[in-house]
Short mmCIF file of C-alpha atoms in Angstrom, two decimals:
data_model
loop_
_atom_site.label_atom_id
_atom_site.label_comp_id
_atom_site.label_asym_id
_atom_site.label_seq_id
_atom_site.Cartn_x
_atom_site.Cartn_y
_atom_site.Cartn_z
CA MET A 1 9.09 25.59 20.29
CA THR A 2 11.45 22.67 19.48
CA VAL A 3 11.85 20.61 16.33
CA SER A 4 9.60 17.93 17.81
CA ASP A 5 6.89 20.56 18.20
CA ALA A 6 7.16 21.71 14.58
CA THR A 7 5.22 20.20 11.73
CA ALA A 8 8.01 18.63 9.70
CA THR A 9 6.50 16.23 7.20
CA ALA A 10 7.79 14.63 4.04
CA LEU A 11 5.53 13.59 1.18
CA VAL A 12 6.65 10.13 0.06
CA VAL A 13 5.63 8.68 -3.31
CA GLN A 14 5.70 4.86 -3.34
CA HIS A 15 5.57 3.12 -6.72
CA GLN A 16 5.02 -0.54 -5.89
CA PRO A 17 4.39 -2.95 -3.01
CA GLY A 18 7.46 -3.93 -1.05
CA GLU A 19 9.35 -0.77 -2.02
CA GLY A 20 8.44 1.42 0.91
CA LEU A 21 10.45 3.80 3.05
CA GLY A 22 11.81 0.94 5.15
CA ARG A 23 14.16 1.86 7.97
CA TRP A 24 14.13 5.52 6.92
CA THR A 25 10.70 5.81 8.55
CA GLU A 26 12.28 5.38 11.97
CA TRP A 27 15.44 7.31 11.16
CA LEU A 28 13.56 10.37 9.89
CA ALA A 29 11.31 10.29 12.95
CA GLU A 30 14.38 10.30 15.19
CA ARG A 31 15.14 13.77 13.79
CA GLY A 32 11.62 15.17 13.77
CA VAL A 33 10.33 14.33 10.28
CA THR A 34 7.10 12.37 9.75
CA PRO A 35 6.52 10.67 6.36
CA ARG A 36 3.15 11.00 4.61
CA VAL A 37 3.13 8.14 2.13
CA VAL A 38 1.11 8.15 -1.10
CA HIS A 39 0.65 4.56 -2.34
CA ALA A 40 0.40 5.65 -5.96
CA TYR A 41 0.40 2.09 -7.31
CA GLU A 42 -2.87 1.50 -5.42
CA GLY A 43 -4.53 4.48 -7.07
CA GLU A 44 -4.00 7.00 -4.29
CA PRO A 45 -3.77 10.39 -6.02
CA VAL A 46 -0.46 12.19 -6.16
CA PRO A 47 -1.09 15.81 -5.09
CA ASP A 48 -1.01 18.59 -7.67
CA ARG A 49 1.00 20.79 -5.33
CA LEU A 50 3.85 20.01 -2.98
CA GLU A 51 2.58 21.38 0.31
CA HIS A 52 4.97 19.52 2.61
CA PRO A 53 8.42 20.71 3.70
CA ALA A 54 10.07 17.77 1.87
CA LEU A 55 9.60 15.27 -0.95
CA ILE A 56 10.89 11.69 -1.11
CA VAL A 57 10.42 9.64 -4.28
CA LEU A 58 11.06 5.92 -3.86
CA GLY A 59 12.20 3.13 -6.19
CA GLY A 60 10.23 0.89 -8.49
CA ALA A 61 10.37 -1.23 -11.62
CA HIS A 62 9.69 1.66 -14.02
CA LEU A 63 11.62 4.26 -15.92
CA PRO A 64 10.89 7.85 -14.88
CA ASP A 65 8.71 8.44 -17.95
CA ASP A 66 7.00 5.03 -18.12
CA ASP A 67 3.62 6.77 -18.04
CA VAL A 68 1.60 3.97 -19.67
CA ASP A 69 2.42 1.38 -17.03
CA ALA A 70 2.57 3.90 -14.20
CA PRO A 71 0.10 6.72 -14.96
CA TRP A 72 0.92 8.59 -11.74
CA LEU A 73 4.46 9.39 -12.94
CA PRO A 74 3.60 12.70 -14.71
CA ALA A 75 2.17 14.06 -11.45
CA THR A 76 5.24 12.84 -9.57
CA ARG A 77 7.57 14.52 -12.06
CA GLU A 78 5.64 17.75 -11.55
CA LEU A 79 6.27 17.52 -7.80
CA VAL A 80 9.97 17.07 -8.50
CA ARG A 81 9.91 20.18 -10.71
CA GLN A 82 8.21 22.12 -7.92
CA ALA A 83 10.76 20.93 -5.37
CA LEU A 84 13.60 22.07 -7.60
CA ALA A 85 12.01 25.41 -8.44
CA GLU A 86 11.18 26.18 -4.81
CA GLU A 87 14.35 24.61 -3.34
CA THR A 88 12.24 22.27 -1.22
CA PRO A 89 14.37 19.45 0.22
CA MET A 90 14.04 16.31 -1.87
CA PHE A 91 15.55 12.83 -1.80
CA GLY A 92 15.11 10.42 -4.73
CA ILE A 93 15.93 6.73 -4.35
CA CYS A 94 16.60 4.44 -7.37
CA LEU A 95 13.69 5.35 -9.68
CA GLY A 96 13.32 8.54 -7.64
CA GLY A 97 16.96 9.42 -8.22
CA GLN A 98 16.61 8.71 -11.93
CA MET A 99 13.53 10.92 -12.03
CA LEU A 100 15.38 13.78 -10.36
CA ALA A 101 18.19 13.47 -12.89
CA GLN A 102 15.82 13.38 -15.85
CA VAL A 103 13.59 16.24 -14.70
CA ALA A 104 16.64 18.43 -14.07
CA GLY A 105 18.00 17.79 -17.57
CA GLY A 106 20.05 14.59 -17.29
CA ASP A 107 19.61 11.30 -19.14
CA VAL A 108 18.33 7.87 -18.05
CA ARG A 109 18.43 4.67 -20.11
CA GLY A 110 16.64 1.38 -19.58
CA ASN A 111 18.56 -1.90 -19.42
CA HIS A 112 21.82 -0.01 -19.62
CA GLY A 113 25.23 -1.10 -18.42
CA THR A 114 25.95 -3.81 -15.86
CA PRO A 115 23.08 -4.64 -13.50
CA GLU A 116 23.82 -4.39 -9.79
CA PHE A 117 22.17 -6.55 -7.15
CA GLY A 118 22.77 -6.84 -3.43
CA SER A 119 25.39 -5.21 -1.24
CA THR A 120 27.73 -3.16 -3.43
CA ARG A 121 30.91 -1.23 -2.70
CA LEU A 122 30.54 2.47 -3.44
CA SER A 123 33.15 5.22 -3.64
CA LEU A 124 32.65 8.77 -2.44
CA ARG A 125 33.97 11.43 -4.78
CA PRO A 126 35.88 14.52 -3.59
CA GLU A 127 32.73 16.64 -4.02
CA ALA A 128 31.10 14.69 -1.18
CA ALA A 129 33.50 16.21 1.35
CA THR A 130 31.59 19.50 1.38
CA ASP A 131 28.08 18.15 0.85
CA PRO A 132 25.70 18.74 3.80
CA VAL A 133 24.36 15.18 3.64
CA PHE A 134 27.27 13.03 2.37
CA ARG A 135 30.26 14.75 4.01
CA GLY A 136 32.50 12.69 6.25
CA LEU A 137 31.07 9.28 5.36
CA PRO A 138 33.36 6.26 4.92
CA ALA A 139 35.28 6.46 1.66
CA HIS A 140 33.84 3.16 0.42
CA PRO A 141 30.46 2.47 2.03
CA ALA A 142 28.36 -0.55 1.07
CA ALA A 143 24.76 -0.15 -0.06
CA ILE A 144 22.06 -2.42 -1.43
CA GLU A 145 21.52 -2.19 -5.18
CA ASN A 146 18.69 -3.57 -7.31
CA HIS A 147 18.72 -2.02 -10.79
CA VAL A 148 19.13 -2.72 -14.48
CA ASP A 149 18.41 0.87 -15.63
CA ALA A 150 20.87 3.69 -15.08
CA ILE A 151 21.50 7.41 -15.21
CA THR A 152 23.80 8.02 -18.17
CA ALA A 153 24.31 11.79 -17.79
CA LEU A 154 23.86 14.09 -14.83
CA PRO A 155 22.10 17.43 -15.20
CA ALA A 156 24.27 20.44 -15.94
CA GLY A 157 25.64 21.86 -12.70
CA ALA A 158 24.84 18.79 -10.59
CA ARG A 159 27.29 17.82 -7.88
CA TRP A 160 28.48 14.25 -8.50
CA LEU A 161 28.95 12.66 -5.07
CA VAL A 162 29.10 8.85 -5.28
CA ARG A 163 30.04 6.22 -7.85
CA SER A 164 30.50 2.44 -8.08
CA GLU A 165 32.65 0.23 -10.28
CA HIS A 166 29.86 -0.54 -12.75
CA CYS A 167 27.55 2.47 -12.38
CA PRO A 168 29.15 5.93 -12.31
CA TYR A 169 26.22 8.03 -11.16
CA GLN A 170 25.30 6.52 -7.82
CA GLY A 171 24.72 9.74 -5.91
CA PHE A 172 24.40 13.43 -6.77
CA ARG A 173 22.87 16.73 -5.73
CA VAL A 174 20.95 19.21 -7.86
CA GLY A 175 20.82 22.74 -6.50
CA PRO A 176 21.06 23.30 -2.75
CA ALA A 177 18.67 20.65 -1.46
CA ALA A 178 17.77 17.88 -3.95
CA TRP A 179 19.64 14.57 -3.66
CA GLY A 180 19.35 11.49 -5.84
CA VAL A 181 20.84 8.03 -5.38
CA GLN A 182 20.78 4.87 -7.47
CA PHE A 183 21.18 2.57 -4.47
CA HIS A 184 18.77 1.80 -1.60
CA PRO A 185 19.83 3.39 1.70
CA GLU A 186 16.38 2.62 3.12
CA ALA A 187 16.66 -1.16 2.60
CA SER A 188 18.09 -3.65 5.09
CA ALA A 189 19.60 -7.01 4.25
CA GLU A 190 16.32 -8.68 5.23
CA HIS A 191 14.60 -6.92 2.34
CA ILE A 192 16.58 -9.04 -0.13
CA ARG A 193 14.83 -12.24 0.98
CA GLY A 194 11.71 -11.11 -0.91
CA TRP A 195 13.41 -10.47 -4.24
CA ASN A 196 12.18 -12.25 -7.36
CA ARG A 197 14.39 -15.27 -8.03
CA ASP A 198 13.45 -15.45 -11.72
CA ARG A 199 14.45 -11.82 -12.28
CA LEU A 200 17.82 -12.42 -10.63
CA ASP A 201 18.34 -15.54 -12.74
CA ARG A 202 17.59 -13.61 -15.94
CA HIS A 203 20.40 -11.20 -15.16
CA GLY A 204 22.88 -13.80 -13.98
CA ALA A 205 22.75 -12.68 -10.37
CA PRO A 206 23.13 -14.92 -7.31
CA ALA A 207 20.07 -16.30 -5.52
CA PRO A 208 18.34 -14.16 -2.87
CA GLU A 209 19.76 -16.34 -0.09
CA THR A 210 23.32 -15.69 -1.26
CA LEU A 211 22.77 -11.96 -1.69
CA HIS A 212 21.14 -11.81 1.73
CA ALA A 213 24.13 -13.48 3.40
CA LEU A 214 26.56 -11.09 1.73
CA ALA A 215 24.48 -8.07 2.73
CA LEU A 216 24.38 -9.25 6.36
CA ARG A 217 28.17 -9.12 6.40
CA ASP A 218 28.14 -5.44 5.44
CA GLU A 219 25.04 -4.40 7.37
CA PRO A 220 26.49 -3.06 10.66
CA THR A 221 28.68 -0.45 8.96
CA ALA A 222 26.16 0.24 6.22
CA THR A 223 23.43 0.86 8.78
CA ASP A 224 25.53 3.49 10.57
CA THR A 225 26.33 5.19 7.26
CA TRP A 226 22.79 5.42 5.89
CA ARG A 227 21.30 6.37 9.25
CA THR A 228 23.67 9.33 9.20
CA VAL A 229 22.46 10.28 5.72
CA ALA A 230 18.80 10.00 6.76
CA HIS A 231 19.44 12.13 9.86
CA ARG A 232 21.25 14.80 7.88
CA PHE A 233 18.52 14.98 5.28
CA ALA A 234 15.96 15.28 8.08
CA ASP A 235 18.02 18.11 9.57
CA VAL A 236 17.87 19.92 6.24
CA VAL A 237 14.09 19.50 6.29
CA THR A 238 13.56 20.62 9.88
CA ALA A 239 15.76 23.65 9.30
CA THR A 240 13.18 24.87 6.78
CA VAL A 241 10.38 24.76 9.36
CA ARG A 242 12.28 25.67 12.51
CA PRO A 243 11.29 29.11 13.85
CA PRO A 244 14.07 31.71 13.84
CA GLY A 245 16.18 31.56 16.97
CA SER A 246 15.33 27.97 17.90
CA ARG A 247 18.19 25.59 18.55
CA PRO A 248 18.96 22.51 16.37
CA HIS A 249 17.81 19.18 17.77
#
């Protein structure tokens, strides 16, 4: 029985239209992981129990505890708690990363610090060198950012992996298998074309066309970097379902 024969699925919680799994859908599939997306913003129920080998929580225009505007968030936080307690592989992106930090005991603040939009230079910290997902990446990869809220304190014991000039806590790991990022490794430069111009104007950011052009410049290298991260996360997932004695894919 090979990895492709195994049932390696990831429950994906999506918080708003246009903020889906993007290119990670293909990249996860390349390593034997199939996403099962819950469109929570459309009223699809978030499960009470995490019964998949992995959890991915995507981004959105909410804070992790914005339960009035997004009433599915309590159920999503409970899944994050289960993933942490059971050491189920998890990856949180933007809002998902903030939720991981908050659930594990860190702090998140709305409209905090300098907003980041478009392709942004990141810096890997020394701790990334031994991380199973972030090891060996370029020292200063570019990634797409789209946030005005920020993590202001990591949970106790978290491994701080990535930072940027204006936002310290760009990437981290809690426990052996839960990763959170502030940036969007799933988003391509094309995604920027659909961004809200008025929102960018309010925060003094360039127009979508300008941000798109800048992101295109960085995309070839960024694509290689974040495909590697997606593949490595998928390998963590498939390792949990691979029968003993089978060979890695």
